[in-house]
Tab-separated table of C-alpha atoms and ligand atoms in Angstrom:
chain	number	residue	atom	x	y	z
A	254	MET	CA	-102.760	-32.185	-139.970
A	255	SER	CA	-101.728	-28.618	-140.228
A	256	SER	CA	-98.028	-27.402	-139.618
A	257	LEU	CA	-99.299	-24.389	-137.568
A	258	PRO	CA	-97.982	-24.109	-133.815
A	259	LEU	CA	-100.132	-25.460	-131.252
A	260	ARG	CA	-101.134	-23.664	-127.915
A	261	VAL	CA	-102.947	-25.171	-125.022
A	262	CYS	CA	-104.654	-22.373	-123.113
A	263	HIS	CA	-103.622	-22.003	-119.368
A	264	GLU	CA	-106.808	-20.610	-118.493
A	265	CYS	CA	-109.435	-22.703	-120.053
A	266	ASP	CA	-107.398	-25.874	-121.594
A	267	LEU	CA	-108.946	-25.546	-124.973
A	268	VAL	CA	-106.187	-26.744	-127.701
A	269	SER	CA	-105.987	-24.397	-130.839
A	270	ALA	CA	-103.820	-23.687	-133.725
A	271	VAL	CA	-102.008	-20.339	-134.088
A	272	PRO	CA	-102.316	-18.923	-137.278
A	273	PRO	CA	-99.081	-16.693	-138.620
A	274	LEU	CA	-98.858	-13.155	-136.632
A	275	ALA	CA	-97.768	-10.090	-138.162
A	276	CYS	CA	-96.062	-7.404	-136.127
A	277	SER	CA	-98.123	-6.361	-133.003
A	278	GLU	CA	-100.740	-8.739	-133.505
A	279	SER	CA	-101.629	-11.138	-131.094
A	280	ALA	CA	-103.906	-14.600	-130.741
A	281	ARG	CA	-106.283	-15.074	-128.269
A	282	CYS	CA	-108.073	-17.989	-127.364
A	283	PRO	CA	-111.670	-18.574	-128.923
A	284	ARG	CA	-112.888	-19.885	-125.865
A	285	CYS	CA	-111.952	-17.751	-122.928
A	286	GLN	CA	-110.114	-14.857	-124.903
A	287	HIS	CA	-107.126	-15.551	-122.994
A	288	GLU	CA	-103.628	-14.357	-125.234
A	289	LEU	CA	-101.705	-16.952	-126.380
A	290	MET	CA	-99.383	-15.299	-128.572
A	291	ALA	CA	-98.206	-12.073	-129.482
A	292	ARG	CA	-95.921	-10.684	-132.007
A	293	LYS	CA	-93.801	-7.427	-130.852
A	294	ARG	CA	-92.113	-4.979	-133.012
A	295	ALA	CA	-88.540	-4.967	-133.078
A	296	PRO	CA	-88.601	-7.045	-129.648
A	297	ALA	CA	-84.638	-7.545	-129.124
A	298	GLN	CA	-84.038	-3.922	-129.689
A	299	GLN	CA	-87.291	-2.355	-128.101
A	300	SER	CA	-86.400	-4.487	-124.881
A	301	LEU	CA	-82.844	-3.826	-124.515
A	302	ALA	CA	-83.346	0.097	-124.846
A	303	LEU	CA	-86.175	0.169	-122.463
A	304	ALA	CA	-84.314	-2.234	-120.129
A	305	ILE	CA	-81.092	-0.044	-119.947
A	306	ALA	CA	-83.194	3.225	-119.445
A	307	ALA	CA	-85.146	1.641	-116.621
A	308	VAL	CA	-81.556	0.365	-114.915
A	309	VAL	CA	-80.445	4.186	-115.437
A	310	ALA	CA	-83.880	5.438	-113.830
A	311	LEU	CA	-84.152	2.984	-111.164
A	312	VAL	CA	-80.019	3.647	-110.326
A	313	THR	CA	-80.549	7.343	-110.461
A	314	SER	CA	-83.742	7.114	-108.235
A	315	LEU	CA	-81.848	5.258	-105.529
A	316	ALA	CA	-78.739	7.528	-105.335
A	317	PHE	CA	-80.209	10.991	-104.749
A	318	PRO	CA	-82.789	12.529	-102.250
A	319	PHE	CA	-86.122	11.297	-102.791
A	320	ILE	CA	-88.594	13.146	-100.780
A	321	SER	CA	-87.629	16.384	-98.520
A	322	PHE	CA	-89.704	17.082	-95.384
A	323	SER	CA	-89.886	19.905	-93.459
A	324	ALA	CA	-91.767	20.869	-90.199
A	325	ARG	CA	-91.309	23.266	-87.353
A	326	GLY	CA	-87.953	24.632	-88.767
A	327	ILE	CA	-86.475	21.244	-89.085
A	328	GLU	CA	-85.503	19.887	-92.888
A	329	ARG	CA	-84.760	16.245	-93.773
A	330	ALA	CA	-84.483	14.427	-96.748
A	331	ILE	CA	-84.280	10.896	-97.410
A	332	SER	CA	-83.261	8.848	-100.309
A	333	LEU	CA	-85.014	4.991	-100.890
A	334	THR	CA	-81.687	3.465	-99.707
A	335	ASP	CA	-82.227	5.790	-96.376
A	336	ALA	CA	-85.516	4.424	-96.047
A	337	VAL	CA	-84.728	0.933	-96.154
A	338	ALA	CA	-81.452	1.348	-94.039
A	339	ILE	CA	-83.820	2.985	-91.275
A	340	LEU	CA	-86.735	0.454	-91.384
A	341	SER	CA	-84.048	-2.117	-91.041
A	342	THR	CA	-82.334	-0.613	-88.195
A	343	GLY	CA	-85.685	0.031	-86.279
A	344	ASN	CA	-87.776	-3.067	-85.642
A	345	TYR	CA	-89.261	-3.399	-89.050
A	346	THR	CA	-86.731	-5.461	-90.468
A	347	LEU	CA	-89.689	-7.565	-92.403
A	348	LEU	CA	-91.128	-4.066	-94.060
A	349	ALA	CA	-87.495	-3.202	-94.956
A	350	VAL	CA	-87.283	-6.586	-96.857
A	351	VAL	CA	-90.451	-6.216	-98.472
A	352	LEU	CA	-89.353	-2.671	-99.251
A	353	TRP	CA	-86.018	-3.881	-100.885
A	354	MET	CA	-87.686	-6.911	-102.799
A	355	VAL	CA	-89.929	-4.624	-104.509
A	356	LEU	CA	-87.820	-1.564	-105.282
A	357	LEU	CA	-84.288	-3.128	-105.711
A	358	LEU	CA	-83.806	-7.112	-105.826
A	359	LEU	CA	-86.279	-8.162	-107.862
A	360	PRO	CA	-86.590	-5.499	-110.578
A	361	MET	CA	-82.868	-5.587	-111.096
A	362	LEU	CA	-82.736	-9.267	-111.555
A	363	TYR	CA	-85.669	-8.820	-114.116
A	364	LEU	CA	-84.051	-5.938	-115.935
A	365	GLY	CA	-80.620	-7.898	-115.719
A	366	MET	CA	-81.908	-10.711	-117.355
A	367	VAL	CA	-83.731	-8.703	-119.860
A	368	ILE	CA	-80.348	-7.087	-120.857
A	369	VAL	CA	-78.388	-10.212	-120.808
A	370	ILE	CA	-80.812	-12.247	-123.045
A	371	HIS	CA	-81.541	-9.710	-125.264
A	372	THR	CA	-77.827	-8.123	-125.635
A	373	ALA	CA	-76.558	-12.092	-126.339
A	374	LEU	CA	-79.195	-12.358	-129.049
A	375	LEU	CA	-78.566	-9.260	-130.942
A	376	LEU	CA	-74.920	-10.271	-131.218
A	377	ASP	CA	-75.949	-13.806	-132.351
A	378	ARG	CA	-74.922	-15.900	-129.264
A	379	ARG	CA	-77.007	-18.097	-127.136
A	380	PRO	CA	-77.285	-16.336	-123.794
A	381	PRO	CA	-75.730	-18.601	-120.608
A	382	ARG	CA	-78.488	-20.313	-119.029
A	383	GLY	CA	-80.849	-18.640	-121.316
A	384	MET	CA	-83.680	-21.224	-120.764
A	385	LEU	CA	-83.043	-20.794	-116.962
A	386	MET	CA	-83.392	-17.000	-117.199
A	387	LEU	CA	-86.317	-17.071	-119.331
A	388	ARG	CA	-88.309	-19.471	-116.936
A	389	THR	CA	-87.482	-17.023	-113.826
A	390	LEU	CA	-88.470	-14.166	-116.086
A	391	ARG	CA	-92.289	-15.826	-116.211
A	392	HIS	CA	-92.304	-16.527	-112.656
A	393	ILE	CA	-91.400	-12.845	-111.304
A	394	GLU	CA	-93.325	-10.825	-113.301
A	395	HIS	CA	-96.093	-10.806	-110.819
A	396	TRP	CA	-94.013	-9.653	-108.167
A	397	MET	CA	-93.217	-6.405	-109.480
A	398	MET	CA	-94.839	-3.558	-107.932
A	399	ALA	CA	-93.046	-0.679	-108.502
A	400	ASP	CA	-95.981	1.370	-109.771
A	401	VAL	CA	-97.913	0.263	-106.503
A	402	PHE	CA	-95.210	1.607	-104.631
A	403	LEU	CA	-95.500	5.025	-106.406
A	404	ILE	CA	-99.229	5.371	-105.641
A	405	GLY	CA	-98.505	4.443	-101.800
A	406	VAL	CA	-95.863	7.392	-102.023
A	407	LEU	CA	-98.718	9.925	-103.084
A	408	VAL	CA	-101.152	8.598	-100.718
A	409	SER	CA	-98.296	9.365	-97.853
A	410	LEU	CA	-97.452	12.711	-99.182
A	411	VAL	CA	-101.104	13.789	-98.455
A	412	LYS	CA	-101.208	11.934	-95.242
A	413	ILE	CA	-98.623	14.460	-93.831
A	414	LEU	CA	-99.132	17.351	-96.144
A	415	SER	CA	-101.024	18.966	-93.378
A	416	LEU	CA	-98.568	18.208	-90.801
A	417	ALA	CA	-95.090	19.264	-92.925
A	418	SER	CA	-94.212	20.760	-96.529
A	419	ILE	CA	-93.030	18.195	-98.793
A	420	GLY	CA	-90.217	18.445	-101.586
A	421	PHE	CA	-89.861	16.099	-104.383
A	422	GLY	CA	-85.906	15.270	-105.047
A	423	VAL	CA	-84.344	14.302	-108.545
A	424	SER	CA	-84.833	10.799	-107.190
A	425	PHE	CA	-88.717	10.959	-107.286
A	426	TRP	CA	-89.163	12.014	-110.947
A	427	ALA	CA	-86.703	9.303	-111.593
A	428	PHE	CA	-88.554	6.839	-109.931
A	429	CYS	CA	-91.782	7.966	-112.010
A	430	LEU	CA	-89.775	7.256	-115.391
A	431	PHE	CA	-88.805	3.944	-113.737
A	432	VAL	CA	-92.300	2.870	-113.101
A	433	VAL	CA	-93.354	3.952	-116.982
A	434	LEU	CA	-90.594	2.096	-118.346
A	435	MET	CA	-91.254	-0.941	-116.291
A	436	LEU	CA	-94.569	-1.283	-117.546
A	437	LEU	CA	-93.603	-0.545	-121.113
A	438	ILE	CA	-90.721	-3.437	-120.719
A	439	THR	CA	-93.704	-6.324	-119.605
A	440	ARG	CA	-95.344	-5.362	-122.610
A	441	SER	CA	-92.074	-5.458	-125.148
A	442	VAL	CA	-91.034	-8.551	-124.161
A	443	ASP	CA	-91.823	-11.488	-126.879
A	444	ARG	CA	-91.796	-14.635	-124.888
A	445	ASP	CA	-92.448	-16.760	-127.854
A	446	TRP	CA	-90.003	-15.270	-130.360
A	447	LEU	CA	-87.463	-15.702	-127.327
A	448	TRP	CA	-88.177	-19.275	-126.771
A	449	GLN	CA	-88.006	-19.572	-130.820
A	450	VAL	CA	-84.884	-18.259	-131.239
A	451	MET	CA	-83.560	-20.303	-127.753
A	452	ALA	CA	-84.884	-23.723	-128.623
A	453	PRO	CA	-87.007	-24.215	-131.719
A	454	GLU	CA	-90.549	-25.480	-130.582
A	455	PRO	CA	-90.894	-29.620	-131.089
A	456	THR	CA	-93.635	-30.653	-133.018
A	457	PRO	CA	-96.620	-31.404	-131.131
A	458	PRO	CA	-97.669	-35.065	-130.496
A	459	ALA	CA	-99.427	-36.459	-133.442
A	460	HIS	CA	-102.889	-37.155	-131.628
A	461	ALA	CA	-103.126	-33.600	-130.535
A	462	THR	CA	-106.249	-31.898	-132.165
A	463	THR	CA	-107.693	-28.479	-131.952
A	464	GLY	CA	-110.970	-27.435	-130.620
A	465	ARG	CA	-111.062	-29.742	-127.564
A	466	THR	CA	-109.592	-29.943	-124.144
A	467	ALA	CA	-105.613	-30.621	-123.444
A	468	VAL	CA	-106.702	-33.035	-120.675
A	469	SER	CA	-109.226	-35.021	-122.948
A	470	GLN	CA	-106.301	-35.972	-124.599
A	471	LYS	CA	-103.729	-36.319	-122.160
A	472	LEU	CA	-101.885	-33.164	-123.376
A	473	ALA	CA	-100.287	-30.452	-121.347
A	474	GLY	CA	-99.407	-27.175	-122.418
A	475	CYS	CA	-96.171	-25.572	-120.666
A	476	PRO	CA	-96.967	-22.408	-118.829
A	477	VAL	CA	-93.536	-20.864	-119.732
A	478	CYS	CA	-92.680	-21.924	-123.041
A	479	GLY	CA	-96.321	-22.584	-124.352
A	480	THR	CA	-95.168	-26.337	-125.897
A	481	VAL	CA	-97.872	-29.049	-126.032
A	482	ASN	CA	-96.482	-31.988	-124.451
A	483	ASP	CA	-97.815	-35.496	-123.746
A	484	TYR	CA	-98.633	-36.070	-120.112
A	485	HIS	CA	-97.908	-39.184	-118.292
A	486	HIS	CA	-99.778	-39.591	-115.178
A	487	HIS	CA	-97.896	-42.040	-113.597
A	488	GLU	CA	-94.569	-39.863	-113.200
A	489	PRO	CA	-93.569	-36.367	-112.541
A	490	CYS	CA	-93.883	-34.961	-115.787
A	491	TYR	CA	-91.621	-32.016	-117.484
A	492	CYS	CA	-91.955	-29.924	-120.541
A	493	ARG	CA	-89.474	-31.381	-123.253
A	494	ARG	CA	-88.158	-28.056	-124.420
A	495	CYS	CA	-88.097	-25.834	-121.462
A	496	GLY	CA	-88.113	-28.569	-118.295
A	497	GLU	CA	-90.597	-26.958	-116.320
A	498	LYS	CA	-92.781	-29.077	-114.550
A	499	LEU	CA	-96.176	-29.831	-115.881
A	500	HIS	CA	-99.534	-30.227	-114.551
A	501	MET	CA	-102.766	-31.167	-116.118
A	502	ARG	CA	-104.368	-29.354	-113.499
A	503	ARG	CA	-102.418	-27.994	-110.392
A	504	ARG	CA	-102.435	-30.445	-107.533
A	505	HIS	CA	-104.596	-29.827	-104.905
A	506	SER	CA	-105.468	-26.504	-106.348
A	507	VAL	CA	-108.682	-26.199	-104.454
A	508	GLN	CA	-107.349	-27.320	-100.967
A	509	LYS	CA	-104.145	-25.053	-101.243
A	510	THR	CA	-106.329	-22.108	-101.997
A	511	LEU	CA	-108.684	-22.765	-99.368
A	512	ALA	CA	-105.996	-23.181	-96.861
A	513	LEU	CA	-104.078	-20.092	-97.832
A	514	LEU	CA	-107.912	-18.153	-97.819
A	515	VAL	CA	-108.619	-19.267	-94.055
A	516	VAL	CA	-105.149	-18.031	-93.149
A	517	SER	CA	-106.048	-14.847	-94.461
A	518	VAL	CA	-109.240	-14.391	-93.062
A	519	LEU	CA	-107.704	-15.225	-89.199
A	520	LEU	CA	-104.908	-12.763	-90.316
A	521	TYR	CA	-107.386	-9.986	-91.325
A	522	ILE	CA	-108.979	-10.136	-87.833
A	523	PRO	CA	-105.568	-8.339	-86.499
A	524	ALA	CA	-104.776	-6.602	-89.237
A	525	MET	CA	-107.914	-4.731	-88.867
A	526	VAL	CA	-108.341	-4.504	-85.097
A	527	LEU	CA	-104.503	-3.712	-84.407
A	528	PRO	CA	-102.830	-0.236	-84.904
A	529	ILE	CA	-100.720	0.252	-88.134
A	530	MET	CA	-99.045	2.969	-87.084
A	531	THR	CA	-98.365	5.479	-84.168
A	532	VAL	CA	-97.952	9.345	-84.961
A	533	SER	CA	-96.052	11.238	-81.814
A	534	SER	CA	-95.547	14.848	-81.730
A	535	LEU	CA	-95.084	17.388	-79.190
A	536	ASN	CA	-98.549	17.414	-77.642
A	537	GLU	CA	-100.111	14.155	-78.414
A	538	THR	CA	-99.476	10.524	-79.524
A	539	THR	CA	-102.184	9.198	-81.773
A	540	THR	CA	-102.323	5.262	-82.929
A	541	GLN	CA	-104.233	4.858	-86.220
A	542	THR	CA	-105.643	1.411	-87.314
A	543	VAL	CA	-106.844	1.060	-91.224
A	544	ILE	CA	-110.112	2.125	-90.848
A	545	GLY	CA	-108.922	5.056	-88.386
A	546	GLY	CA	-106.760	6.065	-90.946
A	547	VAL	CA	-109.241	6.178	-93.508
A	548	LEU	CA	-111.549	8.442	-91.039
A	549	LEU	CA	-108.999	10.660	-90.137
A	550	LEU	CA	-108.550	11.478	-94.179
A	551	LEU	CA	-112.253	12.030	-94.264
A	552	ASP	CA	-112.070	14.698	-91.099
A	553	HIS	CA	-109.573	16.298	-93.093
A	554	GLY	CA	-111.413	16.581	-96.310
A	555	ASP	CA	-109.286	14.242	-98.438
A	556	TYR	CA	-111.833	12.271	-99.860
A	557	PRO	CA	-110.244	10.832	-103.313
A	558	ILE	CA	-107.196	9.549	-100.787
A	559	ALA	CA	-109.788	8.102	-98.382
A	560	ALA	CA	-111.514	6.528	-100.865
A	561	ILE	CA	-108.330	5.210	-102.678
A	562	ILE	CA	-107.214	3.743	-99.207
A	563	PHE	CA	-110.547	2.477	-98.476
A	564	LEU	CA	-110.959	0.669	-101.495
A	565	ALA	CA	-107.438	-0.915	-101.483
A	566	SER	CA	-107.536	-1.728	-97.942
A	567	VAL	CA	-110.963	-2.699	-97.212
A	568	VAL	CA	-112.950	-3.464	-100.192
A	569	ILE	CA	-110.319	-5.194	-102.141
A	570	PRO	CA	-109.354	-7.856	-99.772
A	571	VAL	CA	-112.487	-8.556	-98.624
A	572	ALA	CA	-114.211	-8.853	-102.130
A	573	LYS	CA	-111.076	-11.056	-103.159
A	574	LEU	CA	-111.848	-13.317	-100.201
A	575	LEU	CA	-115.085	-13.444	-100.833
A	576	ALA	CA	-114.536	-14.225	-105.130
A	577	LEU	CA	-112.093	-16.932	-104.135
A	578	PHE	CA	-114.187	-18.762	-102.014
A	579	TRP	CA	-116.971	-18.589	-103.876
A	580	LEU	CA	-115.037	-20.173	-106.958
A	581	CYS	CA	-113.549	-22.619	-105.047
A	582	ILE	CA	-116.752	-23.867	-103.366
A	583	LYS	CA	-118.450	-23.798	-106.899
A	584	VAL	CA	-115.774	-26.062	-108.631
A	585	GLY	CA	-116.951	-29.108	-109.941
A	586	ARG	CA	-120.605	-28.178	-108.736
A	587	PRO	CA	-123.724	-27.546	-111.169
A	588	GLN	CA	-122.928	-23.701	-111.938
A	589	PRO	CA	-125.671	-20.827	-111.988
A	590	TRP	CA	-123.242	-18.509	-113.984
A	591	ARG	CA	-121.650	-19.064	-117.121
A	592	PRO	CA	-117.981	-19.743	-117.045
A	593	GLU	CA	-116.945	-16.568	-118.786
A	594	VAL	CA	-118.651	-14.367	-116.024
A	595	ARG	CA	-116.618	-16.536	-113.417
A	596	MET	CA	-113.544	-16.257	-115.552
A	597	THR	CA	-113.596	-12.619	-115.487
A	598	LEU	CA	-114.153	-12.475	-111.901
A	599	TYR	CA	-111.147	-14.690	-111.270
A	600	ARG	CA	-109.127	-12.243	-113.648
A	601	ILE	CA	-110.373	-9.097	-111.884
A	602	THR	CA	-109.414	-10.787	-108.374
A	603	GLU	CA	-105.830	-11.609	-109.570
A	604	PHE	CA	-105.355	-8.399	-111.140
A	605	ILE	CA	-106.321	-6.193	-108.248
A	606	GLY	CA	-104.601	-7.881	-105.452
A	607	ARG	CA	-101.428	-6.211	-105.480
A	608	TRP	CA	-102.782	-2.789	-105.458
A	609	SER	CA	-103.960	-3.587	-101.859
A	610	MET	CA	-100.040	-3.061	-100.856
A	611	ILE	CA	-100.510	0.497	-100.674
A	612	ASP	CA	-101.441	0.812	-97.103
A	613	VAL	CA	-98.220	-1.153	-96.367
A	614	PHE	CA	-95.974	1.092	-98.340
A	615	VAL	CA	-97.448	4.334	-96.955
A	616	VAL	CA	-96.699	2.899	-93.482
A	617	ALA	CA	-93.067	1.611	-94.219
A	618	LEU	CA	-92.450	4.972	-95.976
A	619	LEU	CA	-94.164	7.230	-93.288
A	620	ALA	CA	-91.989	5.515	-90.694
A	621	ALA	CA	-88.594	5.727	-92.199
A	622	LEU	CA	-89.404	9.705	-93.420
A	623	VAL	CA	-91.049	11.213	-90.289
A	624	GLN	CA	-88.499	10.538	-87.666
A	625	LEU	CA	-87.960	14.411	-86.223
A	626	GLY	CA	-87.197	13.148	-82.737
A	627	VAL	CA	-89.534	14.233	-80.020
A	628	LEU	CA	-90.863	17.201	-82.594
A	629	MET	CA	-92.723	14.404	-84.424
A	630	HIS	CA	-92.369	10.865	-84.945
A	631	VAL	CA	-94.204	7.751	-86.812
A	632	SER	CA	-93.682	4.354	-85.990
A	633	ALA	CA	-95.123	1.114	-87.887
A	634	GLU	CA	-97.325	-1.254	-85.547
A	635	PRO	CA	-97.579	-4.886	-85.968
A	636	GLY	CA	-101.489	-4.433	-87.537
A	637	ILE	CA	-99.483	-3.335	-90.643
A	638	ILE	CA	-97.815	-6.670	-90.755
A	639	ALA	CA	-100.712	-8.598	-90.641
A	640	PHE	CA	-102.179	-6.732	-93.301
A	641	GLY	CA	-99.163	-7.287	-95.606
A	642	ALA	CA	-99.486	-10.799	-95.012
A	643	VAL	CA	-103.092	-11.157	-95.665
A	644	VAL	CA	-102.516	-9.293	-99.171
A	645	ILE	CA	-99.222	-11.336	-100.007
A	646	LEU	CA	-101.366	-14.605	-98.710
A	647	THR	CA	-104.375	-13.852	-100.712
A	648	MET	CA	-101.969	-12.966	-103.691
A	649	ILE	CA	-100.725	-16.532	-103.593
A	650	ALA	CA	-104.281	-18.133	-102.961
A	651	ALA	CA	-105.136	-16.794	-106.356
A	652	MET	CA	-102.227	-18.243	-108.269
A	653	SER	CA	-102.583	-21.001	-106.507
A	654	PHE	CA	-106.172	-21.563	-108.028
A	655	ASP	CA	-106.264	-23.362	-111.275
A	656	PRO	CA	-108.553	-21.250	-113.335
A	657	ARG	CA	-109.089	-24.379	-115.707
A	658	LEU	CA	-111.036	-26.080	-113.159
A	659	ILE	CA	-113.712	-23.291	-113.982
A	660	TRP	CA	-114.403	-24.769	-117.056
A	661	ASP	CA	-114.154	-28.306	-116.393
A	662	ALA	CA	-117.757	-28.644	-115.128
A	663	ALA	CA	-119.132	-27.185	-118.447
A	664	ASP	CA	-116.787	-29.471	-120.482
A	665	HIS	CA	-118.268	-32.554	-118.593
A	666	ALA	CA	-121.515	-31.492	-119.326
A	667	ASP	CA	-120.869	-31.842	-123.132
A	668	LEU	CA	-119.092	-28.609	-124.105
A	669	GLU	CA	-120.781	-25.392	-124.010
A	670	TYR	CA	-118.388	-23.941	-126.259
A	671	ASP	CA	-119.305	-23.896	-129.694
A	672	VAL	CA	-116.888	-24.983	-132.483
A	673	SER	CA	-119.532	-24.401	-135.187
A	674	ASP	CA	-118.041	-21.287	-136.628
A	675	LYS	CA	-115.240	-23.565	-137.722
A	676	ASN	CA	-115.628	-23.266	-141.732
A	677	ASP	CA	-114.945	-26.941	-142.698
A	678	PRO	CA	-114.338	-28.812	-139.351
A	679	GLU	CA	-113.689	-32.296	-141.286
A	680	HIS	CA	-111.147	-30.939	-143.947
A	681	ASP	CA	-109.072	-28.446	-141.253
A	682	ASN	CA	-109.068	-29.256	-137.815
A	683	ILE	CA	-108.225	-25.683	-136.710
A	684	SER	CA	-110.455	-23.657	-134.581
A	685	THR	CA	-111.206	-20.189	-135.131
A	686	PHE	CA	-109.236	-17.468	-133.893
A	687	SER	CA	-110.011	-13.752	-133.198
A	688	LEU	CA	-106.782	-11.665	-134.465
A	689	GLN	CA	-106.382	-8.486	-132.522
A	690	PRO	CA	-103.793	-6.173	-132.911
A	691	VAL	CA	-101.858	-5.325	-129.418
A	692	VAL	CA	-103.359	-2.402	-127.806
A	693	ALA	CA	-100.011	-0.956	-126.757
A	694	GLY	CA	-99.283	1.643	-129.853
A	695	LYS	CA	-96.750	3.292	-127.420
A	696	ALA	CA	-94.630	0.165	-127.451
A	697	GLN	CA	-94.358	0.222	-130.982
A	698	ASP	CA	-92.935	3.421	-130.995
A	699	MET	CA	-90.764	3.564	-128.532
A	700	GLY	CA	-88.359	1.112	-130.251
A	701	GLN	CA	-88.118	2.880	-133.394
N	1340	ZN	ZN1	-108.936	-19.979	-123.208
N	1341	ZN	ZN1	-91.708	-25.501	-121.753
């Protein structure tokens, strides 16, 4: 039995052994290429420095004017906190809540935990409630949307550029810096190292064998800390290292995903038919639907922005709904495509989903910014709430789909996966690995 740590791939369920990794190296699943473990250079110092810088950038971006807007002799400058306040005093409490979560609550929670954990570890202490914080970090990572918001800001500006002149405040640039820092932080946090320092990994069950699926050995890999656990069917099963609830397969994954998809389709109809915003000025009042907004941009000759909005608001949600429906229907049936192809489809679906929030942010920002009384006034309409709900529900649908189901049909038809490239499978029971350097060379430089 090898003493190398074992990992269960969260996407295809294959059990593999991870060889020792040097800085900036990562180990990928030999079957589906999902990243199993990655070593970061100076993870504590780097993450701490980035997180402190990000908090400073975020506080700066909330404290000063974000955008100034002048039309017909009236000038108006708003900060991000003003934008949220304006939305919450109007009839847009839901939009205000979404904006507040995305801009402040979740990033602050995330950064606060990164700072507390890494400071404690650098001082050779165990952070209080460290395991709970590490688990929470993992769960809220998907909901960081500062980068999507920034694109939403740029699109809103293009939309009102023909009506008014725009100026960027200090906060806007601070927010751009914050977006870059957030991207770097999510790459610099070395989860595996953090778990190892907090709670050394227990030895895997003696019967765990590499090159086979976990389900076939009654094992379950922890989705949060990576530990390989024995799985007992008769009772709820929890990770023996971090306490996370374990599932061999997410329960009723296909049914839950399908239910969420059906609701999304039903909401997509009002999202497309109902107006998303009303623009009132001295001489006219126009209401815009999602498609109407795209056509208006085309009319003004803003082709790239029209393409972005069309892609984000129409193509991506529809493609995502169709892809998830197709994946759900095909689970457990003879497959026309190889699992690798379906896996790529699933990963793309999961990755692009949040970008559909662009239009929601555009309307929220315009409704907060363009408030010049009778001169010009933008208000949000019910269509945008339906649209936001579609985006969030399809994101949850993608998360509730269990990608391991894609591989199960192939596994039942006798493993398609070829483990023949092992040097000596009888002698050393470890499947092969591709060691790949972590792509972000930038992340290395930041911590120096
Ligand atoms: Zn895999
Ligand atoms: Zn765990």
